Structure formats: C-alpha cells, structure tokens
PDB file of C-alpha atoms and ligand atoms in Angstrom:
ATOM      1  CA  UNK A  74      -7.311  14.297   8.398  1.00 87.00           C
ATOM      2  CA  UNK A  75      -3.890  15.675   9.130  1.00 90.00           C
ATOM      3  CA  UNK A  76      -1.699  13.899   6.558  1.00 94.00           C
ATOM      4  CA  UNK A  77       2.038  13.701   7.136  1.00 90.00           C
ATOM      5  CA  UNK A  78       2.772  13.686   3.412  1.00 97.00           C
ATOM      6  CA  UNK A  79       1.265  14.212  -0.003  1.00 98.00           C
ATOM      7  CA  UNK A  80       2.316  11.397  -2.286  1.00 98.00           C
ATOM      8  CA  UNK A  81       1.815  12.001  -6.006  1.00 98.00           C
ATOM      9  CA  UNK A  82       2.985  10.595  -9.311  1.00 97.00           C
ATOM     10  CA  UNK A  83       5.749  12.287 -11.242  1.00 93.00           C
ATOM     11  CA  UNK A  84       3.450  13.032 -14.199  1.00 93.00           C
ATOM     12  CA  UNK A  85       1.144  15.162 -12.008  1.00 95.00           C
ATOM     13  CA  UNK A  86       3.783  17.268 -10.304  1.00 96.00           C
ATOM     14  CA  UNK A  87       2.214  20.669 -11.014  1.00 95.00           C
ATOM     15  CA  UNK A  88      -1.166  19.662  -9.569  1.00 96.00           C
ATOM     16  CA  UNK A  89       0.580  18.029  -6.618  1.00 98.00           C
ATOM     17  CA  UNK A  90       2.627  21.144  -5.860  1.00 98.00           C
ATOM     18  CA  UNK A  91      -0.529  23.284  -5.865  1.00 98.00           C
ATOM     19  CA  UNK A  92      -2.248  20.922  -3.414  1.00 98.00           C
ATOM     20  CA  UNK A  93       0.821  20.568  -1.163  1.00 98.00           C
ATOM     21  CA  UNK A  94       1.117  24.364  -1.041  1.00 98.00           C
ATOM     22  CA  UNK A  95      -2.584  24.768  -0.223  1.00 98.00           C
ATOM     23  CA  UNK A  96      -2.246  22.240   2.612  1.00 98.00           C
ATOM     24  CA  UNK A  97       1.266  23.297   3.609  1.00 97.00           C
ATOM     25  CA  UNK A  98       2.507  19.708   3.740  1.00 98.00           C
ATOM     26  CA  UNK A  99       5.504  17.947   2.250  1.00 98.00           C
ATOM     27  CA  UNK A 100       5.282  16.404  -1.186  1.00 98.00           C
ATOM     28  CA  UNK A 101       6.995  13.231  -2.365  1.00 98.00           C
ATOM     29  CA  UNK A 102       6.787  11.778  -5.853  1.00 98.00           C
ATOM     30  CA  UNK A 103       6.248   8.232  -7.022  1.00 98.00           C
ATOM     31  CA  UNK A 104       8.791   7.639  -9.772  1.00 97.00           C
ATOM     32  CA  UNK A 105       7.514   5.632 -12.721  1.00 97.00           C
ATOM     33  CA  UNK A 106       9.412   3.557 -15.243  1.00 97.00           C
ATOM     34  CA  UNK A 107       7.631   2.049 -18.219  1.00 96.00           C
ATOM     35  CA  UNK A 108       9.171  -1.233 -19.370  1.00 97.00           C
ATOM     36  CA  UNK A 109       9.316  -1.927 -23.114  1.00 98.00           C
ATOM     37  CA  UNK A 110       6.418  -4.373 -22.806  1.00 97.00           C
ATOM     38  CA  UNK A 111       4.156  -1.719 -21.241  1.00 95.00           C
ATOM     39  CA  UNK A 112       4.401  -2.761 -17.589  1.00 97.00           C
ATOM     40  CA  UNK A 113       5.162  -0.073 -14.987  1.00 96.00           C
ATOM     41  CA  UNK A 114       7.738  -0.096 -12.226  1.00 97.00           C
ATOM     42  CA  UNK A 115       7.010   2.314  -9.398  1.00 98.00           C
ATOM     43  CA  UNK A 116       9.391   3.615  -6.760  1.00 98.00           C
ATOM     44  CA  UNK A 117       7.919   5.177  -3.607  1.00 98.00           C
ATOM     45  CA  UNK A 118       9.749   6.835  -0.701  1.00 97.00           C
ATOM     46  CA  UNK A 119      11.090   3.910   1.367  1.00 97.00           C
ATOM     47  CA  UNK A 120       9.460   5.107   4.599  1.00 96.00           C
ATOM     48  CA  UNK A 121       6.028   6.668   4.748  1.00 98.00           C
ATOM     49  CA  UNK A 122       4.218   8.390   7.626  1.00 98.00           C
ATOM     50  CA  UNK A 123       1.117   6.794   9.140  1.00 98.00           C
ATOM     51  CA  UNK A 124      -1.300   9.184   7.402  1.00 98.00           C
ATOM     52  CA  UNK A 125      -0.779   9.662   3.691  1.00 98.00           C
ATOM     53  CA  UNK A 126      -2.665  11.706   1.150  1.00 98.00           C
ATOM     54  CA  UNK A 127      -2.308  10.169  -2.308  1.00 98.00           C
ATOM     55  CA  UNK A 128      -3.087  12.224  -5.405  1.00 98.00           C
ATOM     56  CA  UNK A 129      -3.982  10.461  -8.632  1.00 98.00           C
ATOM     57  CA  UNK A 130      -6.218  11.879 -11.336  1.00 97.00           C
ATOM     58  CA  UNK A 131      -7.700   9.201 -13.566  1.00 97.00           C
ATOM     59  CA  UNK A 132      -7.888  10.829 -16.975  1.00 96.00           C
ATOM     60  CA  UNK A 133      -6.140   8.421 -19.396  1.00 93.00           C
ATOM     61  CA  UNK A 134      -7.740   5.911 -17.054  1.00 96.00           C
ATOM     62  CA  UNK A 135      -6.493   2.444 -17.746  1.00 96.00           C
ATOM     63  CA  UNK A 136      -2.747   2.685 -17.219  1.00 94.00           C
ATOM     64  CA  UNK A 137      -3.218   5.169 -14.362  1.00 97.00           C
ATOM     65  CA  UNK A 138      -5.604   2.801 -12.626  1.00 97.00           C
ATOM     66  CA  UNK A 139      -3.117  -0.055 -12.829  1.00 97.00           C
ATOM     67  CA  UNK A 140      -0.380   2.145 -11.351  1.00 97.00           C
ATOM     68  CA  UNK A 141      -2.743   3.165  -8.572  1.00 98.00           C
ATOM     69  CA  UNK A 142      -3.606  -0.464  -7.844  1.00 97.00           C
ATOM     70  CA  UNK A 143       0.126  -1.110  -7.389  1.00 98.00           C
ATOM     71  CA  UNK A 144       0.922   2.081  -5.455  1.00 98.00           C
ATOM     72  CA  UNK A 145      -1.808   1.744  -2.811  1.00 98.00           C
ATOM     73  CA  UNK A 146      -0.747  -1.616  -1.316  1.00 98.00           C
ATOM     74  CA  UNK A 147       2.896  -0.592  -1.794  1.00 98.00           C
ATOM     75  CA  UNK A 148       2.266   2.510   0.328  1.00 98.00           C
ATOM     76  CA  UNK A 149       0.744   0.336   3.063  1.00 98.00           C
ATOM     77  CA  UNK A 150       3.784  -1.956   2.954  1.00 98.00           C
ATOM     78  CA  UNK A 151       6.006   1.111   3.411  1.00 98.00           C
ATOM     79  CA  UNK A 152       4.245   2.334   6.566  1.00 97.00           C
ATOM     80  CA  UNK A 153       1.031   4.135   5.571  1.00 98.00           C
ATOM     81  CA  UNK A 154      -1.746   3.061   7.924  1.00 97.00           C
ATOM     82  CA  UNK A 155      -4.387   5.525   6.698  1.00 97.00           C
ATOM     83  CA  UNK A 156      -4.592   6.533   3.032  1.00 98.00           C
ATOM     84  CA  UNK A 157      -6.879   9.226   1.715  1.00 98.00           C
ATOM     85  CA  UNK A 158      -7.038   9.161  -2.083  1.00 98.00           C
ATOM     86  CA  UNK A 159      -7.590  12.424  -3.939  1.00 98.00           C
ATOM     87  CA  UNK A 160      -8.684  11.713  -7.468  1.00 98.00           C
ATOM     88  CA  UNK A 161      -9.780  15.051  -8.958  1.00 98.00           C
ATOM     89  CA  UNK A 162     -11.144  13.203 -11.989  1.00 98.00           C
ATOM     90  CA  UNK A 163     -12.633   9.827 -11.153  1.00 97.00           C
ATOM     91  CA  UNK A 164     -12.923   7.757 -14.316  1.00 97.00           C
ATOM     92  CA  UNK A 165     -15.576   5.158 -15.143  1.00 96.00           C
ATOM     93  CA  UNK A 166     -18.358   7.028 -13.331  1.00 94.00           C
ATOM     94  CA  UNK A 167     -20.507   7.380 -16.478  1.00 92.00           C
ATOM     95  CA  UNK A 168     -21.017   3.632 -16.898  1.00 92.00           C
ATOM     96  CA  UNK A 169     -23.585   3.603 -14.115  1.00 91.00           C
ATOM     97  CA  UNK A 170     -26.053   0.989 -15.379  1.00 93.00           C
ATOM     98  CA  UNK A 171     -26.163  -1.976 -17.727  1.00 94.00           C
ATOM     99  CA  UNK A 172     -27.346  -0.184 -20.863  1.00 91.00           C
ATOM    100  CA  UNK A 173     -27.443  -3.548 -22.691  1.00 93.00           C
ATOM    101  CA  UNK A 174     -27.794  -7.007 -21.113  1.00 96.00           C
ATOM    102  CA  UNK A 175     -24.490  -8.289 -19.768  1.00 96.00           C
ATOM    103  CA  UNK A 176     -22.774  -4.884 -19.696  1.00 95.00           C
ATOM    104  CA  UNK A 177     -20.563  -4.366 -16.618  1.00 96.00           C
ATOM    105  CA  UNK A 178     -21.650  -1.486 -14.362  1.00 94.00           C
ATOM    106  CA  UNK A 179     -18.119  -0.122 -14.203  1.00 94.00           C
ATOM    107  CA  UNK A 180     -18.995   2.710 -11.811  1.00 94.00           C
ATOM    108  CA  UNK A 181     -19.906   0.198  -9.126  1.00 94.00           C
ATOM    109  CA  UNK A 182     -16.919  -2.087  -9.707  1.00 95.00           C
ATOM    110  CA  UNK A 183     -14.207   0.571  -9.985  1.00 95.00           C
ATOM    111  CA  UNK A 184     -15.512   2.462  -6.942  1.00 95.00           C
ATOM    112  CA  UNK A 185     -15.716  -0.740  -4.889  1.00 94.00           C
ATOM    113  CA  UNK A 186     -12.198  -1.761  -5.942  1.00 95.00           C
ATOM    114  CA  UNK A 187     -10.714   1.611  -4.974  1.00 96.00           C
ATOM    115  CA  UNK A 188     -12.780   1.647  -1.776  1.00 95.00           C
ATOM    116  CA  UNK A 189     -11.249  -1.683  -0.760  1.00 95.00           C
ATOM    117  CA  UNK A 190      -7.749  -0.163  -0.941  1.00 96.00           C
ATOM    118  CA  UNK A 191      -8.182   3.274   0.645  1.00 97.00           C
ATOM    119  CA  UNK A 192      -9.658   4.752   3.816  1.00 96.00           C
ATOM    120  CA  UNK A 193     -11.443   7.524   1.999  1.00 96.00           C
ATOM    121  CA  UNK A 194     -11.734   9.210  -1.379  1.00 97.00           C
ATOM    122  CA  UNK A 195     -12.125  12.837  -2.419  1.00 97.00           C
ATOM    123  CA  UNK A 196     -13.064  13.716  -5.966  1.00 97.00           C
ATOM    124  CA  UNK A 197     -14.576  16.552  -7.985  1.00 97.00           C
ATOM    125  CA  UNK A 198     -17.844  16.315  -9.930  1.00 96.00           C
ATOM    126  CA  UNK A 199     -17.971  12.560 -10.380  1.00 94.00           C
ATOM    127  CA  UNK A 200     -20.771  11.617 -12.743  1.00 88.00           C
ATOM    128  CA  UNK A 201     -23.358  10.824 -10.057  1.00 85.00           C
ATOM    129  CA  UNK A 202     -26.627  10.559 -11.896  1.00 81.00           C
ATOM    130  CA  UNK A 203     -28.399   7.382 -10.871  1.00 83.00           C
ATOM    131  CA  UNK A 204     -26.937   7.360  -7.353  1.00 84.00           C
ATOM    132  CA  UNK A 205     -26.875  10.206  -4.852  1.00 83.00           C
ATOM    133  CA  UNK A 206     -23.497   9.687  -3.226  1.00 88.00           C
ATOM    134  CA  UNK A 207     -20.243   7.811  -3.681  1.00 89.00           C
ATOM    135  CA  UNK A 208     -20.886   5.957  -0.417  1.00 87.00           C
ATOM    136  CA  UNK A 209     -23.509   3.915  -2.277  1.00 88.00           C
ATOM    137  CA  UNK A 210     -20.794   2.354  -4.446  1.00 90.00           C
ATOM    138  CA  UNK A 211     -17.970   2.338  -1.863  1.00 88.00           C
ATOM    139  CA  UNK A 212     -19.327   0.085   0.874  1.00 84.00           C
ATOM    140  CA  UNK A 213     -18.030   1.039   4.337  1.00 89.00           C
ATOM    141  CA  UNK A 214     -15.798   3.855   3.058  1.00 92.00           C
ATOM    142  CA  UNK A 215     -16.334   7.581   2.912  1.00 92.00           C
ATOM    143  CA  UNK A 216     -16.398   9.222  -0.484  1.00 94.00           C
ATOM    144  CA  UNK A 217     -16.507  13.003  -0.774  1.00 96.00           C
ATOM    145  CA  UNK A 218     -17.813  14.467  -4.033  1.00 95.00           C
ATOM    146  CA  UNK A 219     -16.891  18.130  -4.361  1.00 97.00           C
ATOM    147  CA  UNK A 220     -18.258  20.348  -7.089  1.00 96.00           C
ATOM    148  CA  UNK A 221     -16.400  22.864  -9.208  1.00 97.00           C
ATOM    149  CA  UNK A 222     -19.715  24.253 -10.476  1.00 97.00           C
ATOM    150  CA  UNK A 223     -19.789  27.281  -8.103  1.00 97.00           C
ATOM    151  CA  UNK A 224     -16.185  28.154  -9.064  1.00 97.00           C
ATOM    152  CA  UNK A 225     -16.924  27.791 -12.768  1.00 98.00           C
ATOM    153  CA  UNK A 226     -20.108  29.815 -12.244  1.00 97.00           C
ATOM    154  CA  UNK A 227     -18.099  32.623 -10.652  1.00 97.00           C
ATOM    155  CA  UNK A 228     -15.739  32.647 -13.636  1.00 98.00           C
ATOM    156  CA  UNK A 229     -18.641  32.701 -16.091  1.00 98.00           C
ATOM    157  CA  UNK A 230     -20.468  35.462 -14.202  1.00 97.00           C
ATOM    158  CA  UNK A 231     -17.326  37.576 -14.429  1.00 97.00           C
ATOM    159  CA  UNK A 232     -16.628  36.877 -18.103  1.00 98.00           C
ATOM    160  CA  UNK A 233     -20.196  36.888 -19.426  1.00 98.00           C
ATOM    161  CA  UNK A 234     -22.493  38.945 -17.171  1.00 96.00           C
ATOM    162  CA  UNK A 235     -26.117  37.900 -17.645  1.00 96.00           C
ATOM    163  CA  UNK A 236     -25.191  34.577 -19.257  1.00 98.00           C
ATOM    164  CA  UNK A 237     -27.721  31.793 -19.627  1.00 98.00           C
ATOM    165  CA  UNK A 238     -26.182  28.589 -18.265  1.00 98.00           C
ATOM    166  CA  UNK A 239     -27.311  25.715 -20.438  1.00 98.00           C
ATOM    167  CA  UNK A 240     -26.703  22.077 -19.558  1.00 98.00           C
ATOM    168  CA  UNK A 241     -26.447  19.956 -22.700  1.00 98.00           C
ATOM    169  CA  UNK A 242     -28.417  17.113 -21.091  1.00 96.00           C
ATOM    170  CA  UNK A 243     -30.757  16.544 -18.157  1.00 95.00           C
ATOM    171  CA  UNK A 244     -27.936  15.119 -16.026  1.00 93.00           C
ATOM    172  CA  UNK A 245     -26.257  18.535 -16.097  1.00 96.00           C
ATOM    173  CA  UNK A 246     -29.105  20.124 -14.133  1.00 96.00           C
ATOM    174  CA  UNK A 247     -27.213  19.653 -10.848  1.00 94.00           C
ATOM    175  CA  UNK A 248     -24.250  21.699 -12.127  1.00 95.00           C
ATOM    176  CA  UNK A 249     -26.079  24.533 -13.928  1.00 97.00           C
ATOM    177  CA  UNK A 250     -28.529  24.872 -11.026  1.00 97.00           C
ATOM    178  CA  UNK A 251     -25.745  25.122  -8.454  1.00 95.00           C
ATOM    179  CA  UNK A 252     -23.704  27.592 -10.502  1.00 96.00           C
ATOM    180  CA  UNK A 253     -26.779  29.591 -11.494  1.00 97.00           C
ATOM    181  CA  UNK A 254     -28.147  29.880  -7.945  1.00 95.00           C
ATOM    182  CA  UNK A 255     -24.727  30.825  -6.519  1.00 94.00           C
ATOM    183  CA  UNK A 256     -24.203  33.632  -9.001  1.00 95.00           C
ATOM    184  CA  UNK A 257     -27.693  34.794  -9.992  1.00 95.00           C
ATOM    185  CA  UNK A 258     -27.579  33.401 -13.536  1.00 97.00           C
ATOM    186  CA  UNK A 259     -30.497  31.875 -15.461  1.00 97.00           C
ATOM    187  CA  UNK A 260     -30.176  28.172 -16.161  1.00 98.00           C
ATOM    188  CA  UNK A 261     -31.881  25.439 -18.144  1.00 98.00           C
ATOM    189  CA  UNK A 262     -31.038  22.029 -19.618  1.00 98.00           C
ATOM    190  CA  UNK A 263     -31.395  20.349 -23.009  1.00 98.00           C
ATOM    191  CA  UNK A 264     -32.404  16.754 -23.649  1.00 97.00           C
ATOM    192  CA  UNK A 265     -29.819  14.457 -25.188  1.00 96.00           C
ATOM    193  CA  UNK A 266     -29.961  11.169 -26.993  1.00 96.00           C
ATOM    194  CA  UNK A 267     -26.639   9.370 -27.486  1.00 93.00           C
ATOM    195  CA  UNK A 268     -26.528   7.207 -30.591  1.00 95.00           C
ATOM    196  CA  UNK A 269     -22.818   6.339 -30.486  1.00 94.00           C
ATOM    197  CA  UNK A 270     -19.443   7.530 -29.226  1.00 94.00           C
ATOM    198  CA  UNK A 271     -19.400  10.422 -31.710  1.00 94.00           C
ATOM    199  CA  UNK A 272     -23.096  10.768 -32.435  1.00 96.00           C
ATOM    200  CA  UNK A 273     -25.586  12.572 -30.216  1.00 97.00           C
ATOM    201  CA  UNK A 274     -28.834  14.447 -30.693  1.00 97.00           C
ATOM    202  CA  UNK A 275     -29.634  17.450 -28.519  1.00 97.00           C
ATOM    203  CA  UNK A 276     -33.039  19.105 -28.135  1.00 97.00           C
ATOM    204  CA  UNK A 277     -33.190  22.612 -26.663  1.00 98.00           C
ATOM    205  CA  UNK A 278     -35.429  23.506 -23.715  1.00 97.00           C
ATOM    206  CA  UNK A 279     -38.647  25.433 -24.414  1.00 96.00           C
ATOM    207  CA  UNK A 280     -37.365  28.960 -23.847  1.00 96.00           C
ATOM    208  CA  UNK A 281     -36.173  31.722 -26.141  1.00 97.00           C
ATOM    209  CA  UNK A 282     -32.425  31.833 -26.760  1.00 98.00           C
ATOM    210  CA  UNK A 283     -32.696  34.775 -29.162  1.00 98.00           C
ATOM    211  CA  UNK A 284     -29.946  37.276 -28.375  1.00 98.00           C
ATOM    212  CA  UNK A 285     -28.832  35.385 -25.249  1.00 98.00           C
ATOM    213  CA  UNK A 286     -25.191  34.849 -24.328  1.00 98.00           C
ATOM    214  CA  UNK A 287     -25.260  31.099 -23.752  1.00 98.00           C
ATOM    215  CA  UNK A 288     -22.649  29.269 -21.704  1.00 98.00           C
ATOM    216  CA  UNK A 289     -22.818  25.492 -22.004  1.00 98.00           C
ATOM    217  CA  UNK A 290     -21.864  23.862 -18.728  1.00 98.00           C
ATOM    218  CA  UNK A 291     -21.201  20.165 -18.122  1.00 97.00           C
ATOM    219  CA  UNK A 292     -19.207  17.899 -15.855  1.00 97.00           C
ATOM    220  CA  UNK A 293     -17.065  16.358 -18.553  1.00 97.00           C
ATOM    221  CA  UNK A 294     -16.307  16.841 -22.226  1.00 98.00           C
ATOM    222  CA  UNK A 295     -14.769  13.871 -23.995  1.00 98.00           C
ATOM    223  CA  UNK A 296     -15.300  13.754 -27.775  1.00 98.00           C
ATOM    224  CA  UNK A 297     -16.994  17.148 -27.459  1.00 98.00           C
ATOM    225  CA  UNK A 298     -19.925  15.961 -29.612  1.00 98.00           C
ATOM    226  CA  UNK A 299     -22.483  16.685 -26.883  1.00 98.00           C
ATOM    227  CA  UNK A 300     -21.289  20.289 -26.730  1.00 98.00           C
ATOM    228  CA  UNK A 301     -21.005  20.565 -30.532  1.00 98.00           C
ATOM    229  CA  UNK A 302     -24.658  19.579 -31.023  1.00 98.00           C
ATOM    230  CA  UNK A 303     -25.817  21.867 -28.211  1.00 98.00           C
ATOM    231  CA  UNK A 304     -23.819  24.731 -29.735  1.00 98.00           C
ATOM    232  CA  UNK A 305     -25.293  24.206 -33.196  1.00 98.00           C
ATOM    233  CA  UNK A 306     -28.810  24.099 -31.768  1.00 98.00           C
ATOM    234  CA  UNK A 307     -28.299  27.219 -29.606  1.00 98.00           C
ATOM    235  CA  UNK A 308     -26.835  29.270 -32.467  1.00 98.00           C
ATOM    236  CA  UNK A 309     -29.595  28.101 -34.828  1.00 98.00           C
ATOM    237  CA  UNK A 310     -32.111  29.292 -32.211  1.00 98.00           C
ATOM    238  CA  UNK A 311     -30.592  32.785 -32.271  1.00 98.00           C
ATOM    239  CA  UNK A 312     -28.120  32.732 -29.360  1.00 98.00           C
ATOM    240  CA  UNK A 313     -25.792  35.742 -29.541  1.00 98.00           C
ATOM    241  CA  UNK A 314     -22.775  33.695 -28.460  1.00 98.00           C
ATOM    242  CA  UNK A 315     -21.912  30.261 -27.105  1.00 98.00           C
ATOM    243  CA  UNK A 316     -19.071  29.640 -24.649  1.00 98.00           C
ATOM    244  CA  UNK A 317     -18.256  26.397 -22.859  1.00 98.00           C
ATOM    245  CA  UNK A 318     -17.356  25.723 -19.202  1.00 98.00           C
ATOM    246  CA  UNK A 319     -16.651  22.173 -18.022  1.00 98.00           C
ATOM    247  CA  UNK A 320     -15.159  20.670 -14.900  1.00 98.00           C
ATOM    248  CA  UNK A 321     -13.234  17.891 -16.625  1.00 98.00           C
ATOM    249  CA  UNK A 322     -11.532  18.831 -19.895  1.00 98.00           C
ATOM    250  CA  UNK A 323     -10.769  15.480 -21.496  1.00 98.00           C
ATOM    251  CA  UNK A 324     -11.265  16.843 -25.034  1.00 98.00           C
ATOM    252  CA  UNK A 325     -10.034  13.775 -26.884  1.00 97.00           C
ATOM    253  CA  UNK A 326      -9.049  13.731 -30.562  1.00 97.00           C
ATOM    254  CA  UNK A 327     -10.464  16.633 -32.565  1.00 97.00           C
ATOM    255  CA  UNK A 328     -12.893  17.743 -29.839  1.00 98.00           C
ATOM    256  CA  UNK A 329     -11.612  21.309 -29.493  1.00 98.00           C
ATOM    257  CA  UNK A 330     -11.390  21.836 -33.266  1.00 98.00           C
ATOM    258  CA  UNK A 331     -14.946  20.519 -33.651  1.00 98.00           C
ATOM    259  CA  UNK A 332     -16.190  22.953 -30.995  1.00 98.00           C
ATOM    260  CA  UNK A 333     -14.494  25.851 -32.724  1.00 98.00           C
ATOM    261  CA  UNK A 334     -15.923  24.782 -36.088  1.00 98.00           C
ATOM    262  CA  UNK A 335     -19.410  24.637 -34.543  1.00 98.00           C
ATOM    263  CA  UNK A 336     -19.068  28.284 -33.459  1.00 98.00           C
ATOM    264  CA  UNK A 337     -17.979  28.087 -29.830  1.00 98.00           C
ATOM    265  CA  UNK A 338     -16.281  31.314 -28.753  1.00 98.00           C
ATOM    266  CA  UNK A 339     -14.332  30.396 -25.602  1.00 98.00           C
ATOM    267  CA  UNK A 340     -13.684  27.110 -23.797  1.00 98.00           C
ATOM    268  CA  UNK A 341     -12.984  27.160 -20.051  1.00 98.00           C
ATOM    269  CA  UNK A 342     -12.377  24.343 -17.608  1.00 98.00           C
ATOM    270  CA  UNK A 343     -11.266  23.643 -14.067  1.00 98.00           C
ATOM    271  CA  UNK A 344      -7.790  22.191 -13.570  1.00 98.00           C
ATOM    272  CA  UNK A 345      -9.215  18.950 -12.109  1.00 98.00           C
ATOM    273  CA  UNK A 346      -7.815  17.582 -15.359  1.00 97.00           C
ATOM    274  CA  UNK A 347      -4.654  19.428 -16.450  1.00 96.00           C
ATOM    275  CA  UNK A 348      -5.510  21.074 -19.786  1.00 97.00           C
ATOM    276  CA  UNK A 349      -4.732  24.189 -21.817  1.00 97.00           C
ATOM    277  CA  UNK A 350      -8.289  25.465 -21.218  1.00 98.00           C
ATOM    278  CA  UNK A 351      -7.970  25.382 -17.396  1.00 98.00           C
ATOM    279  CA  UNK A 352      -8.809  28.708 -15.741  1.00 98.00           C
ATOM    280  CA  UNK A 353     -10.358  27.601 -12.447  1.00 98.00           C
ATOM    281  CA  UNK A 354      -8.024  25.965  -9.890  1.00 98.00           C
ATOM    282  CA  UNK A 355      -9.478  23.320  -7.565  1.00 98.00           C
ATOM    283  CA  UNK A 356      -6.542  22.904  -5.130  1.00 98.00           C
ATOM    284  CA  UNK A 357      -8.166  25.177  -2.512  1.00 98.00           C
ATOM    285  CA  UNK A 358     -11.481  23.329  -2.762  1.00 98.00           C
ATOM    286  CA  UNK A 359      -9.751  19.962  -2.317  1.00 98.00           C
ATOM    287  CA  UNK A 360      -7.536  21.227   0.510  1.00 98.00           C
ATOM    288  CA  UNK A 361     -10.639  22.311   2.463  1.00 98.00           C
ATOM    289  CA  UNK A 362     -12.140  18.829   2.074  1.00 98.00           C
ATOM    290  CA  UNK A 363      -8.904  17.154   3.209  1.00 98.00           C
ATOM    291  CA  UNK A 364      -8.808  19.285   6.351  1.00 97.00           C
ATOM    292  CA  UNK A 365     -12.446  18.451   7.100  1.00 96.00           C
ATOM    293  CA  UNK A 366     -12.078  14.711   6.439  1.00 95.00           C
TER     294      UNK A 366
HETATM  295  C1  LIG B 574     -22.539  12.488 -19.855  1.00 71.75           C
HETATM  296  O1  LIG B 574     -23.730  12.599 -19.730  1.00 71.75           O
HETATM  297  C2  LIG B 574     -21.619  13.600 -19.545  1.00 71.75           C
HETATM  298  O2  LIG B 574     -22.206  14.492 -18.672  1.00 71.75           O
HETATM  299  C3  LIG B 574     -21.148  14.326 -20.796  1.00 71.75           C
HETATM  300  O3  LIG B 574     -22.224  15.043 -21.360  1.00 71.75           O
HETATM  301  C4  LIG B 574     -20.590  13.391 -21.822  1.00 71.75           C
HETATM  302  O4  LIG B 574     -19.745  12.447 -21.226  1.00 71.75           O
HETATM  303  C5  LIG B 574     -19.837  14.157 -22.885  1.00 71.75           C
HETATM  304  O5  LIG B 574     -19.297  13.250 -23.788  1.00 71.75           O
HETATM  305  P1  LIG B 574     -18.851  13.724 -25.227  1.00 71.75           P
HETATM  306  O6  LIG B 574     -17.973  14.915 -25.067  1.00 71.75           O
HETATM  307  O7  LIG B 574     -18.095  12.537 -25.770  1.00 71.75           O
HETATM  308  O8  LIG B 574     -20.078  13.995 -26.026  1.00 71.75           O
END
C-alpha cells in the first residue's frame, strides 16, 4: 500500500511521528474532546486522500475502541476509500475461547468488528494461540501479525550474552523459539495455571537453571503476576539473575513494583505500547509491512 496520509490520534503523537518518519509520509492528527459525561467528540482533517493509514494502539482498550469505531466510518465519509489500520497492540486477543459456558469469545467478535470497518490490519504479537492467523477471525480481510520477538531477542543477546530465554507459559513458545533461534540463545517454557486475575501458578521446565542468566520473555504483561511467579520459581531453582522482556508493556497497577520485589533485575519492552520500559522500537518493522501490504 502507498498511503497518502498517516492519520493518528493526538494521544499517540510520538508513535505516529516515528511511523510517519519511517514511511516518509504526512501525518495528521485526530483531535479528541471528552465531554463531561464521558462521550468523545473527534475532529478529523476535513478532506482525506483515497488511501489512508490509521494508527491506533488499543491498550486502555474500551474507550480507544469506541473512538476507533467512530473514526473509521468518519474517515470514509471524508474521502478515504481504502483504510489500513495499524494497531501495534490489539486488545481482546487473549479471550480466545469460552472458558466457561456462555462466555463471549471476544477475540473473534472484536476482530470481526474491526475487519468489517477496515481493508486490512497490521499488528504486533497478537495473542494467537488457538488460531494460526488473524485471517481466521477477520473474514475476507487481510490481517498481518508481525513479531517483535527477533528484535527483543537481539536486545537480550546484547545485554545478557548466553541468556536462557524462558517463556512463563506454553503459549510463549512461539516467541522464545523465534528469538532464541534468531540469536543463538537457549530457550524453554514453563507451564502456567491461572486461578484468577492476580493469581497464577507456574511450574518450571525440567532443566537446570542453576547459575543461568534467565530472561523471561512473553507477549504481554498485564498484572505482572505471571512474570512474578516465574521469577520466584527461577530464582528458587538457582538462576543467577532474572530479567524480563515483553512485547506489550501494559504493567497495570503495582505490576512493576511486584516484579522488582520478586527479584527481577531489568524490565525491557518494545514500544508497541508506549511505556517507560520501552527499548525496542517497532516503527521500522511496521513500516516494512505497510510497504509490502
Ligand atoms: C497470556 O497467556 C499472556 O501471554 C500473558 O502471559 C498474560 O496475559 C500475562 O498476564 P499477567 O501479567 O496479568 O499475569
């Protein structure tokens, strides 16, 4: 795709500028006003080119989703005929089955809803565990799932030569394997049982961690409890150090403090979600996918 404009929201200006620079295209911002009752008023450029790239990360998902659901048809009304959505963090991807009877499979519904409004979607490390590709949940539309794992792996290999990449659960195998193979690092995964939002149990793999520099790698950290339990287990098993590298740094509430208290040394993330721990930029990765779309 050869977009005539990058359209982004005014609360993601830094990310938008990085992507516009990588693509060497113009950037325009959607201005937002929040009414006292919580509704949003959006103002877009009054005339849009036929091909528009729209950037919207979906951390803090609910109000950002509503704004996106308004902005997409508004962009069409203002002249956009083809819209490629870049959502570096795509929310709701972890609810990928009905874990209890009657539970909505949000992954399917949110992806289908977005797919009905855009011509394509690019994201980074969506939580694809029970499906292989985004196309399965976006009927008739193309979804591109990029991975920050090789970039994070390069960072880790530089910071902690000889690190053991440890995924805190079996779903993380795809990320530790990719990063490990790209950069010649050992990798393995734990087994996890989630008992509640803030309660998880983690069992280590059957290999010696004694004296190893362990780097926990995952797609997303939210409450941080998954990483906390993996850290405690690794240190109890004799790991020399534990660092953390994640694609999506949500780190809600006391997550970072809990990681520090558990003994984590350093926390690194990609900037797919803007966060103080971000060390690995994804603008170049996304720009390559836009050009190839
Ligand atoms: C789920 O399997 C994900 O890959 C993460 O492990 C999970 O979302 C982390 O959540 P939390 O930080 O709340 O433990």
